[in-house]
mmCIF file of C-alpha atoms and ligand atoms in Angstrom:
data_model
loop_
_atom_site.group_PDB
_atom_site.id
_atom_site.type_symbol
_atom_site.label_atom_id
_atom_site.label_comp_id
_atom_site.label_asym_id
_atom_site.label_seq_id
_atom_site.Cartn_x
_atom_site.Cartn_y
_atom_site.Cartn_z
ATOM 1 C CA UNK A 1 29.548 145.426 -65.560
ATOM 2 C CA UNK A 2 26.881 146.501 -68.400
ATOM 3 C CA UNK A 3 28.582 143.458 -70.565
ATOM 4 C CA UNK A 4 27.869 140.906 -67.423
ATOM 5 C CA UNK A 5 24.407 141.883 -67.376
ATOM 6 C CA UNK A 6 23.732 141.536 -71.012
ATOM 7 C CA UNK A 7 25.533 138.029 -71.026
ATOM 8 C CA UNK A 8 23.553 137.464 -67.612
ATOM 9 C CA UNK A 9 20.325 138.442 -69.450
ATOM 10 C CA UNK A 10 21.197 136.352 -72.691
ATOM 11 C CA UNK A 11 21.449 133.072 -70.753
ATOM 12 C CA UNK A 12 18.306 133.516 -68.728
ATOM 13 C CA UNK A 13 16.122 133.766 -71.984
ATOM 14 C CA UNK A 14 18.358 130.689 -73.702
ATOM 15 C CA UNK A 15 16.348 127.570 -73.038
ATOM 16 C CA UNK A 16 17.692 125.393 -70.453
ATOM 17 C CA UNK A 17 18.817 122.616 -73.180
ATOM 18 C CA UNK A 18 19.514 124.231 -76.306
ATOM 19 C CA UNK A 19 20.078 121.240 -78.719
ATOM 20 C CA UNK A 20 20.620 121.248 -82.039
ATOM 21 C CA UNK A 21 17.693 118.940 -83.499
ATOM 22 C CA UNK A 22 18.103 115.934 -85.825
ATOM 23 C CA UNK A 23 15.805 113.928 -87.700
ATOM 24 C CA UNK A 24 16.301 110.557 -89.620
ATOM 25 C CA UNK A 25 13.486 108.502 -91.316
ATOM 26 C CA UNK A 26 13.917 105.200 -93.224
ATOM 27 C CA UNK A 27 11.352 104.177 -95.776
ATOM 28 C CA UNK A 28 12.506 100.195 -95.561
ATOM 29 C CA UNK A 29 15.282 97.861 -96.256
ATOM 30 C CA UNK A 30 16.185 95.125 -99.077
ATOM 31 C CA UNK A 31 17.182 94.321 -101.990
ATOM 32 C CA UNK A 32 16.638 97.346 -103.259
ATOM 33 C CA UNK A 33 19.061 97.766 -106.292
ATOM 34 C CA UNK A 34 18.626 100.906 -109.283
ATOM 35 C CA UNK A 35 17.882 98.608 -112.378
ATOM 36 C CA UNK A 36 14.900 97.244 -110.353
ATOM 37 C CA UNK A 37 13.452 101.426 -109.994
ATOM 38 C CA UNK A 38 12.446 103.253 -113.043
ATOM 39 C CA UNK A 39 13.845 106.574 -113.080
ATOM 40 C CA UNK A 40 10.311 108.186 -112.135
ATOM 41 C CA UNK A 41 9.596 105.729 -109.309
ATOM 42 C CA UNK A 42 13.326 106.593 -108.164
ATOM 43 C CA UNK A 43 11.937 110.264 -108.232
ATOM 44 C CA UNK A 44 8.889 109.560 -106.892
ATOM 45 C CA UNK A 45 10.636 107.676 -103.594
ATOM 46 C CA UNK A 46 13.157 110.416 -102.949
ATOM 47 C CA UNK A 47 10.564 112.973 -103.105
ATOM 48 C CA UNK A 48 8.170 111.020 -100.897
ATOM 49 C CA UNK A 49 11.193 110.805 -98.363
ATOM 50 C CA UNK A 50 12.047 114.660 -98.905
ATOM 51 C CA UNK A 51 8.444 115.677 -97.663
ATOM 52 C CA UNK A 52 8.650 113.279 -95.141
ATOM 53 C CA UNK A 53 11.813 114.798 -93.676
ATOM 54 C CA UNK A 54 10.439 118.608 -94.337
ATOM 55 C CA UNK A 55 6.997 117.722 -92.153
ATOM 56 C CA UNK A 56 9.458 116.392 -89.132
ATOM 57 C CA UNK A 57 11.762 119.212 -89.923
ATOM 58 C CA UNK A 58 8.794 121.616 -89.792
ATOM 59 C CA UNK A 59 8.046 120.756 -86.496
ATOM 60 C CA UNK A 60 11.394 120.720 -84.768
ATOM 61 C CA UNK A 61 12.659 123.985 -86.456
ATOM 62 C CA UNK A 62 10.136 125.920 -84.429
ATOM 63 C CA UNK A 63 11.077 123.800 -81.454
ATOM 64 C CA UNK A 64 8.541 121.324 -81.426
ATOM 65 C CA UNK A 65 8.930 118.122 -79.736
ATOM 66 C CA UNK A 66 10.460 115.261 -80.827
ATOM 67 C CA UNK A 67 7.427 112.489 -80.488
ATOM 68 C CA UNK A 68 5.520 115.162 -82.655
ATOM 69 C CA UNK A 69 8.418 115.437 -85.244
ATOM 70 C CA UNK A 70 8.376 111.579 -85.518
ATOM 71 C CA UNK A 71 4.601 111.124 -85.901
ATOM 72 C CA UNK A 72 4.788 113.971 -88.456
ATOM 73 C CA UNK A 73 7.325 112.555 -90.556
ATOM 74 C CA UNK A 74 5.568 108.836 -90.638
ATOM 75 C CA UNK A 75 2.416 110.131 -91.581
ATOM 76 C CA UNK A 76 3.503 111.527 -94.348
ATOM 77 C CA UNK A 77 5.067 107.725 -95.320
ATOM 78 C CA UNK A 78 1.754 106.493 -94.329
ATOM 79 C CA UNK A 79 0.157 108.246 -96.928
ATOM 80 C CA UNK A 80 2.283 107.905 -99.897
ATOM 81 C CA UNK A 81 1.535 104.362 -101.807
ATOM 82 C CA UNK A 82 4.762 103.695 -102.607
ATOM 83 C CA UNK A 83 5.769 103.089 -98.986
ATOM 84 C CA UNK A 84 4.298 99.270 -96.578
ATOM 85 C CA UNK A 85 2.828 101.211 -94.280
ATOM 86 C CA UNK A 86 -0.617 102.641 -94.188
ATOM 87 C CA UNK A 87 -1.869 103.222 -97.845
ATOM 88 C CA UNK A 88 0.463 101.085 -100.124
ATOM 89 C CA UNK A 89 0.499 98.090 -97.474
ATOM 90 C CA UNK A 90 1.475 94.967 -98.292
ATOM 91 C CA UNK A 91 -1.357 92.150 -98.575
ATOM 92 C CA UNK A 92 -1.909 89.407 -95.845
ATOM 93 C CA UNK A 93 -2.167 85.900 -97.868
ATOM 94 C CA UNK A 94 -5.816 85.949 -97.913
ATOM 95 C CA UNK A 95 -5.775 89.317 -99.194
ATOM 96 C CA UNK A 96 -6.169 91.906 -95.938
ATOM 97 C CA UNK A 97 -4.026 95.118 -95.211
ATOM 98 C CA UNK A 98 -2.822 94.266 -91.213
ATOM 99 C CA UNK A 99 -1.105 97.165 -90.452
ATOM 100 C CA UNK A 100 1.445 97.582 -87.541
ATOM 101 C CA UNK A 101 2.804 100.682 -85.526
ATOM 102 C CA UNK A 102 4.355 101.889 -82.615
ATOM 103 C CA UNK A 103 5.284 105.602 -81.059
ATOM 104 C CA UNK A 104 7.781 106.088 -78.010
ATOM 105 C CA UNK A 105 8.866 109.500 -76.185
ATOM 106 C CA UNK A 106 12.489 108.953 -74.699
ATOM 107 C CA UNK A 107 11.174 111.470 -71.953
ATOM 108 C CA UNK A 108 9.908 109.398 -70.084
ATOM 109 C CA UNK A 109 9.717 106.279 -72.274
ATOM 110 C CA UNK A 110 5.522 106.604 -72.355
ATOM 111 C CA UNK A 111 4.951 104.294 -75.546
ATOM 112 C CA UNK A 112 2.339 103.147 -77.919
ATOM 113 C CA UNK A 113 1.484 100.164 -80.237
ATOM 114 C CA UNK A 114 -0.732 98.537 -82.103
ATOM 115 C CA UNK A 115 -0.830 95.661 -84.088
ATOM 116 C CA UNK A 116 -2.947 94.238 -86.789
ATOM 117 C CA UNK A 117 -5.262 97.456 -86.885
ATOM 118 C CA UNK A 118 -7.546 97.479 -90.656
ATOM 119 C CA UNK A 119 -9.580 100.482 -90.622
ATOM 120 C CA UNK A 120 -7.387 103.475 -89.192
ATOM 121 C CA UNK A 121 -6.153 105.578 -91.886
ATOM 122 C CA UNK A 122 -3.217 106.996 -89.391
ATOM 123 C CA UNK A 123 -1.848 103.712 -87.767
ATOM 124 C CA UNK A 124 0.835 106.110 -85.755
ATOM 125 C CA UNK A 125 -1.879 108.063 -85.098
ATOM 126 C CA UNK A 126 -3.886 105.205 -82.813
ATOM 127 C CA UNK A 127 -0.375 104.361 -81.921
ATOM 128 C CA UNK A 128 -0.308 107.812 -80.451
ATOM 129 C CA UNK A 129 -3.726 107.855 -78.860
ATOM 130 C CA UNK A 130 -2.584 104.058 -77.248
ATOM 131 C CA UNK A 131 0.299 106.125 -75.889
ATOM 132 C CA UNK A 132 -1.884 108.733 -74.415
ATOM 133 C CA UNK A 133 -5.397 108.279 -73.907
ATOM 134 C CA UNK A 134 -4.935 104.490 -72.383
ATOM 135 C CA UNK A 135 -3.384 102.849 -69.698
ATOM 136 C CA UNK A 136 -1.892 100.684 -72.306
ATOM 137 C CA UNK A 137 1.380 100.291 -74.267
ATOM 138 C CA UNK A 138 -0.417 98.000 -76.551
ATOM 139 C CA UNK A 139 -3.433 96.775 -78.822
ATOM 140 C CA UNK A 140 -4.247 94.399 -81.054
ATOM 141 C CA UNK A 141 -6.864 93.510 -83.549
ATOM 142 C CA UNK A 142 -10.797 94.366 -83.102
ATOM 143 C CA UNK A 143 -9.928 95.956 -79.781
ATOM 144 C CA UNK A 144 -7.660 98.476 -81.627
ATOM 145 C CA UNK A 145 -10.010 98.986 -84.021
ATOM 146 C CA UNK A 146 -12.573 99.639 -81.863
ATOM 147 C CA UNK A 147 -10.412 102.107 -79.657
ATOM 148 C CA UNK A 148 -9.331 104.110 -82.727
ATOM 149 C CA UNK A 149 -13.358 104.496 -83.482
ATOM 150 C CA UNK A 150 -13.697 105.812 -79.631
ATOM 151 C CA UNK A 151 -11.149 108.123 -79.920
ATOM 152 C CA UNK A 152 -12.623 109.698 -83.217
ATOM 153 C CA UNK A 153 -9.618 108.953 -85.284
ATOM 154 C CA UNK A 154 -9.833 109.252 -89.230
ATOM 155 C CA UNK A 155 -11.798 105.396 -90.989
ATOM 156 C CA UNK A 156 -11.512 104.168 -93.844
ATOM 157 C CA UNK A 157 -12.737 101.290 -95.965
ATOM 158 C CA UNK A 158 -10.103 98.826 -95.987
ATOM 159 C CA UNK A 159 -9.823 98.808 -99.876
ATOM 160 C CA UNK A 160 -8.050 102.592 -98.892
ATOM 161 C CA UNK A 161 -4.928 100.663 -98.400
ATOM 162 C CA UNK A 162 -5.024 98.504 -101.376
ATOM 163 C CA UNK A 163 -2.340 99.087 -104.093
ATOM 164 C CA UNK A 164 -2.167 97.349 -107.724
ATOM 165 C CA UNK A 165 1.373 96.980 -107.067
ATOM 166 C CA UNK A 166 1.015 95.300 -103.764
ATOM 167 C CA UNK A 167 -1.880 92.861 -105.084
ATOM 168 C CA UNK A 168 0.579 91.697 -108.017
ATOM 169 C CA UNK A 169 3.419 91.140 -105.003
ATOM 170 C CA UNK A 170 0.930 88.714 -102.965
ATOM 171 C CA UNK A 171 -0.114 86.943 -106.451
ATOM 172 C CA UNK A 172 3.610 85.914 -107.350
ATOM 173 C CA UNK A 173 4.296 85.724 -103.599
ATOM 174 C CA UNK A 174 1.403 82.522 -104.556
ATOM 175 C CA UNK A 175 2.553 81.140 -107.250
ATOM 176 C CA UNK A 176 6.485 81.175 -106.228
ATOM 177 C CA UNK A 177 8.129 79.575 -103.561
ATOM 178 C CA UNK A 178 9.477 82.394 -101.962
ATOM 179 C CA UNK A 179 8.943 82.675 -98.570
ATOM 180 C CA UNK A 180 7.623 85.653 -96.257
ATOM 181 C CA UNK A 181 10.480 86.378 -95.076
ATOM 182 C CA UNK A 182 12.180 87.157 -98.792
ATOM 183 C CA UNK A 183 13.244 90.954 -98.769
ATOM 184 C CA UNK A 184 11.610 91.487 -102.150
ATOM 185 C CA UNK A 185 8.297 90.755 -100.792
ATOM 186 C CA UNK A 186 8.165 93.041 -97.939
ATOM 187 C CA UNK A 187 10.645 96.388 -98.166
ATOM 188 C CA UNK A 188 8.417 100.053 -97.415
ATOM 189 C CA UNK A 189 8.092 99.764 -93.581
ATOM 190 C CA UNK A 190 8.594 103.607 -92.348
ATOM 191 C CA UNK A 191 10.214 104.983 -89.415
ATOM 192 C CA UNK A 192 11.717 108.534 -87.561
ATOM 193 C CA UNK A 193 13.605 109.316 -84.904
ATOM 194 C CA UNK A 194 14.257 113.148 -84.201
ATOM 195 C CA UNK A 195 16.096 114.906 -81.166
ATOM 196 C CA UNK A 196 14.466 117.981 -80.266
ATOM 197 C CA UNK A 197 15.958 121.570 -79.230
ATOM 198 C CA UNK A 198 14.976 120.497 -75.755
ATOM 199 C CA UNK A 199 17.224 117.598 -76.039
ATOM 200 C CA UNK A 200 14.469 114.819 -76.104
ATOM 201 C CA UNK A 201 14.460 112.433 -78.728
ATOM 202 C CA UNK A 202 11.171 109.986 -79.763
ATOM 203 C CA UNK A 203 11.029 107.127 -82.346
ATOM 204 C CA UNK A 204 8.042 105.787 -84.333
ATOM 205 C CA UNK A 205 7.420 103.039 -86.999
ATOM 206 C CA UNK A 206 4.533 102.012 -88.981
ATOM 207 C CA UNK A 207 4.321 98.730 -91.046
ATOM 208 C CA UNK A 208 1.933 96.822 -92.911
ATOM 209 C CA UNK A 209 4.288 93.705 -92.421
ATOM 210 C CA UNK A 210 5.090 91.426 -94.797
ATOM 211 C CA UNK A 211 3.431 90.161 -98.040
ATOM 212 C CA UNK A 212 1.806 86.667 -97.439
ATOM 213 C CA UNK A 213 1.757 86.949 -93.526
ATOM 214 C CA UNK A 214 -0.854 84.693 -91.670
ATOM 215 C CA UNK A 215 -2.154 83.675 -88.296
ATOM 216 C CA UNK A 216 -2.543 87.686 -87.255
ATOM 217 C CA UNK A 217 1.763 87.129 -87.440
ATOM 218 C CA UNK A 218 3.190 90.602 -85.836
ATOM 219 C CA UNK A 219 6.342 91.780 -86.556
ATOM 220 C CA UNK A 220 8.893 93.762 -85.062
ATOM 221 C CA UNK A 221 7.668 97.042 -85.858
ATOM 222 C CA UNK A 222 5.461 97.303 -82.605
ATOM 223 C CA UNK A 223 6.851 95.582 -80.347
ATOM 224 C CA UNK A 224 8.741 98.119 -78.055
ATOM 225 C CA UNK A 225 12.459 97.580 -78.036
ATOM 226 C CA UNK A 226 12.294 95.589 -80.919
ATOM 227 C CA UNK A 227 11.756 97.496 -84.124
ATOM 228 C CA UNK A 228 11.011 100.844 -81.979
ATOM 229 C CA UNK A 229 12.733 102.246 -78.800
ATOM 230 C CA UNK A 230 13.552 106.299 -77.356
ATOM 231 C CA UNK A 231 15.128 106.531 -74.105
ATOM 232 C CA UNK A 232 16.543 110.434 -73.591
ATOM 233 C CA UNK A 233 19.357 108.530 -71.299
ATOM 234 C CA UNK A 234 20.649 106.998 -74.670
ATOM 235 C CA UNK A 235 19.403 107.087 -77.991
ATOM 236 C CA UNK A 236 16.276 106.683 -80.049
ATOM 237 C CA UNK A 237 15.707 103.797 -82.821
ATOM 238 C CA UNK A 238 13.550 102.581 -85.538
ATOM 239 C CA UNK A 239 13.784 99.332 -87.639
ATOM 240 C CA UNK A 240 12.894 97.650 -91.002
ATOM 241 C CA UNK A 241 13.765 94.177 -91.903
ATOM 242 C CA UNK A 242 13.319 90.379 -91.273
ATOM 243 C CA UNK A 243 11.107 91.426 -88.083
ATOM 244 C CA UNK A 244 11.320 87.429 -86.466
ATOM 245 C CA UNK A 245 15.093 88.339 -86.028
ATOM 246 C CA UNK A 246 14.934 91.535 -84.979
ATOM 247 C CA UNK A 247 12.311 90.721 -82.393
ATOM 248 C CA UNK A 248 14.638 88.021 -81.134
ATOM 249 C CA UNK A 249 17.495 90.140 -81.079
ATOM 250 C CA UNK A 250 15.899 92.949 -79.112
ATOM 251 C CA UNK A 251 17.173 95.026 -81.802
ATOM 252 C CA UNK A 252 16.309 98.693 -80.612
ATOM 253 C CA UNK A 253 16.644 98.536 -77.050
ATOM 254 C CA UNK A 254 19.796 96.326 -77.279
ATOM 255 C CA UNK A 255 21.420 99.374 -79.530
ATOM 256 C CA UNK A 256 20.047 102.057 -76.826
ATOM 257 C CA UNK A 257 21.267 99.586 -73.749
ATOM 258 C CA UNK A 258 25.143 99.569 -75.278
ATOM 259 C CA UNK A 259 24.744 103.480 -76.132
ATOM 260 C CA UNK A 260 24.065 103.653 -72.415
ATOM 261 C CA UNK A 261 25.645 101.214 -70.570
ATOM 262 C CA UNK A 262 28.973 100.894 -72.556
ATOM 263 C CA UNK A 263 29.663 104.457 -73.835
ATOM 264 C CA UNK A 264 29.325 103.021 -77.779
ATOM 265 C CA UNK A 265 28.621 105.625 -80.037
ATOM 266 C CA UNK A 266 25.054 104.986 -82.466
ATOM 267 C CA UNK A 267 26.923 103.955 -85.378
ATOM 268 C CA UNK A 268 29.606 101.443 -83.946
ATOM 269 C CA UNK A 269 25.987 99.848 -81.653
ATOM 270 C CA UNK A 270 24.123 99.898 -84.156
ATOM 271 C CA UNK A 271 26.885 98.075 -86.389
ATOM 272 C CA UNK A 272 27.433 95.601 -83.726
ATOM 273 C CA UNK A 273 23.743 94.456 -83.207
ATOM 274 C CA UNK A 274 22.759 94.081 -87.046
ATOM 275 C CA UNK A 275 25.802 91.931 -86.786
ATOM 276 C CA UNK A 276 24.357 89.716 -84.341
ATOM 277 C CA UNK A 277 20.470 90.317 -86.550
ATOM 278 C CA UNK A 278 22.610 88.751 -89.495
ATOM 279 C CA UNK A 279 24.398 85.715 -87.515
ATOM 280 C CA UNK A 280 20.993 84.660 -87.481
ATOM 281 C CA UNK A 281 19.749 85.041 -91.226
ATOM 282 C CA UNK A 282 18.031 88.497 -90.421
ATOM 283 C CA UNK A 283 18.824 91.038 -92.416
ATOM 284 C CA UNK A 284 17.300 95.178 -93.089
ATOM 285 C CA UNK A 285 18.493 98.207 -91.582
ATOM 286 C CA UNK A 286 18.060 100.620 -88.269
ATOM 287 C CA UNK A 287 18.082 104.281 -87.650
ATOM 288 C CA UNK A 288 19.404 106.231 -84.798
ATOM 289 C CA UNK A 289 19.744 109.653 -82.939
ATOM 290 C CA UNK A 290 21.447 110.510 -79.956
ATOM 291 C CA UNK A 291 20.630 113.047 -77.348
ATOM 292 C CA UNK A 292 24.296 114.361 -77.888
ATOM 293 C CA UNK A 293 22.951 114.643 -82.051
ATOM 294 C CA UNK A 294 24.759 111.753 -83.822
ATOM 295 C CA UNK A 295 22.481 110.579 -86.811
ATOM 296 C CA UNK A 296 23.502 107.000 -87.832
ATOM 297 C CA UNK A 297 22.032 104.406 -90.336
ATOM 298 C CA UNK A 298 22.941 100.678 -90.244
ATOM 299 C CA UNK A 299 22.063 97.979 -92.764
ATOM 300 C CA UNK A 300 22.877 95.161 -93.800
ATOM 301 C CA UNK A 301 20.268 94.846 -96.677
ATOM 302 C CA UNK A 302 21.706 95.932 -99.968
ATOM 303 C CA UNK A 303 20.122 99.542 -100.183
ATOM 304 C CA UNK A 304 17.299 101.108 -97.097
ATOM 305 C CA UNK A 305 15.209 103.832 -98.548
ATOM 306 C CA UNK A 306 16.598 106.625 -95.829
ATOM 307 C CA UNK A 307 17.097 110.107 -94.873
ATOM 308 C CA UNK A 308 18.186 112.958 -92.297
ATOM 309 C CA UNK A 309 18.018 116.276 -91.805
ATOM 310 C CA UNK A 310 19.225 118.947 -89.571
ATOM 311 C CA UNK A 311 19.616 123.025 -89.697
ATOM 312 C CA UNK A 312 22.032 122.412 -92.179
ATOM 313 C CA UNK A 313 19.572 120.692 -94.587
ATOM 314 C CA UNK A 314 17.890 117.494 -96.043
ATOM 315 C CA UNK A 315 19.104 114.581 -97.879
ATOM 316 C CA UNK A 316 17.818 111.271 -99.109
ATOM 317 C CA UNK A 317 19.649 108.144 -99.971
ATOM 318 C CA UNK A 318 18.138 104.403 -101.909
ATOM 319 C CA UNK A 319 21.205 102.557 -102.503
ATOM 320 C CA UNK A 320 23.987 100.814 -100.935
ATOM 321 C CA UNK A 321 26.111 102.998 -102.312
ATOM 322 C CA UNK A 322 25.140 106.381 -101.465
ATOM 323 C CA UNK A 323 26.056 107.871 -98.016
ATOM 324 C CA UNK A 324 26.160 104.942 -94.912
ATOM 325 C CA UNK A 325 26.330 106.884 -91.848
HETATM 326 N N1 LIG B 1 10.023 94.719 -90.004
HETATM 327 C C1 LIG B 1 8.779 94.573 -90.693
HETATM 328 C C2 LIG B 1 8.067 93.377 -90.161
HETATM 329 O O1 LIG B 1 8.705 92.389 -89.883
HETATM 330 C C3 LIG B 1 8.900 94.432 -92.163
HETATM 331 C C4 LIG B 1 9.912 95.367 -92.818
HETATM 332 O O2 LIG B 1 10.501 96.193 -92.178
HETATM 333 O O3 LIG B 1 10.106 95.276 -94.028
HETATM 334 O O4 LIG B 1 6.856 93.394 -90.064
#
């Protein structure tokens, strides 16, 4: 009798969902190979990942939410220059950091975006405020600008984003006939998804596009259920790669949609839709979670700077080679 009422008193305080919680970030797809890193940028990539996955990690540990977890995590990518997305963006052919984001809450898939924003120093973070201080899912341009100065968010001067490395990209990106869409010339979008002890999961992304981009060109990474999509009924996605392709594949809510509607696990749906991303020349890389806690990458680019993290720990991957799944 004493032993029921200890076991009844046990599950009252347990929280109604007690979940495990998973995180998984990607710092971009392509051609990223190890004789093209030095040994310190190598360093410096894995540990820009690592504190990416400890911020997200941070805030689900002490049962945080998910969206807050994701937004954590991409900041921190924002931030570091060696990553296309805020500081360290990649250059617009006449020379302009664009940058791209987007934040969605599978609870009850309330999402954010913005698109071409210059002066925010947290594009996630306007993403965020789009999300919840508007009626909108998404902004573009001057307007977004002008929102993020409403809401108070962190300026800066638009030479904050500016990299040496970046400049050099957009110079050869000139004087070579590459085209925008060449992996070299674009890899460093960010990206989290994270399920939550309450069993939510959220996904955000944050881009600065692709080196030599024109005509205000938007990419995947904002466009919900493209390059960004949570739905607690499924799963929770983030992309990087050829974003035309992606767009036109419906990449993240097609993964979620088979999760859902067909009973695929992450891994084999997300397998089967970068299939279809490379029947048509795309190519880069997704990341998923599940409410039931599968963690899956899927790429077809050869390496996606990438990363996950649970109770059990953190660990960071570059190359094609290292750990798929
Ligand atoms: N998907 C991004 C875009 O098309 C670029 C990337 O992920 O590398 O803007």
């Amino acid at each position: 009798m004493r032993l029921a009422i200890m076991i009844g008193a046990l599950l009252m305080t347990a929280p109604a969902h007690a979940t495990d919680w998973k995180l998984v970030i990607h710092g971009g797809a392509g051609v990223i190979e190890r004789s093209a890193l030095t040994p310190d940028k190598e360093k410096e990539i894995r540990a820009g990942l690592d504190r990416a996955l400890a911020a997200g990690s941070a805030v689900l540990a002490r049962g945080g939410a998910a969206v807050d977890a994701v937004d954590a995590a991409v900041r921190v990518l924002e931030d570091d220059p060696n990553f296309n997305a805020g500081r360290g963006a990649v250059f617009t052919l006449d020379g302009k950091n664009e940058l791209d984001a987007a934040i969605m809450d599978g609870r009850t898939r309330a999402a954010g975006a913005v698109a071409g924003v210059t002066r925010t120093k947290n594009p996630i973070g306007l993403a965020r405020k789009v999300m919840e201080a508007s009626s909108h899912v998404m902004l573009s341009g001057a307007g977004a600008d002008a929102f993020s100065r409403e809401q108070k968010l962190e300026q800066v001067d638009p030479s904050y984003f500016s990299t040496d490395y970046r400049r050099k990209q957009l110079e050869t990106f000139k004087t070579t006939k590459v085209t925008a869409l060449d992996l070299e010339y674009r890899y460093g979008t960010v990206g989290a998804v994270a399920l939550d002890t309450a069993g939510h999961v959220a996904a955000a992304t944050s881009t600065g596009g692709m080196t030599g981009k024109r005509w205000n060109r938007i990419g995947d990474a904002p466009v919900v259920g493209a390059g960004t999509y949570a739905d607690d009924r499924a799963c929770a996605v983030s992309a990087t790669g050829s974003g035309e392709m992606f767009i036109r594949v419906g990449v993240a809510h097609e993964i979620c949609a088979r999760v859902r509607m067909l009973g695929e696990d992450a891994g084999t749906a997300a397998d089967t839709v970068m299939k279809e991303v490379a029947a048509i020349d795309g190519s880069g890389g997704v990341i998923v979670v599940t409410p039931k806690g599968e963690m899956a990458y899927s790429f077809n680019s050869a390496g996606m700077y990438r990363g996950k993290a649970d109770a059990s720990g953190r660990k960071v991957a570059i190359f094609g080679d290292e750990e798929r799944r």
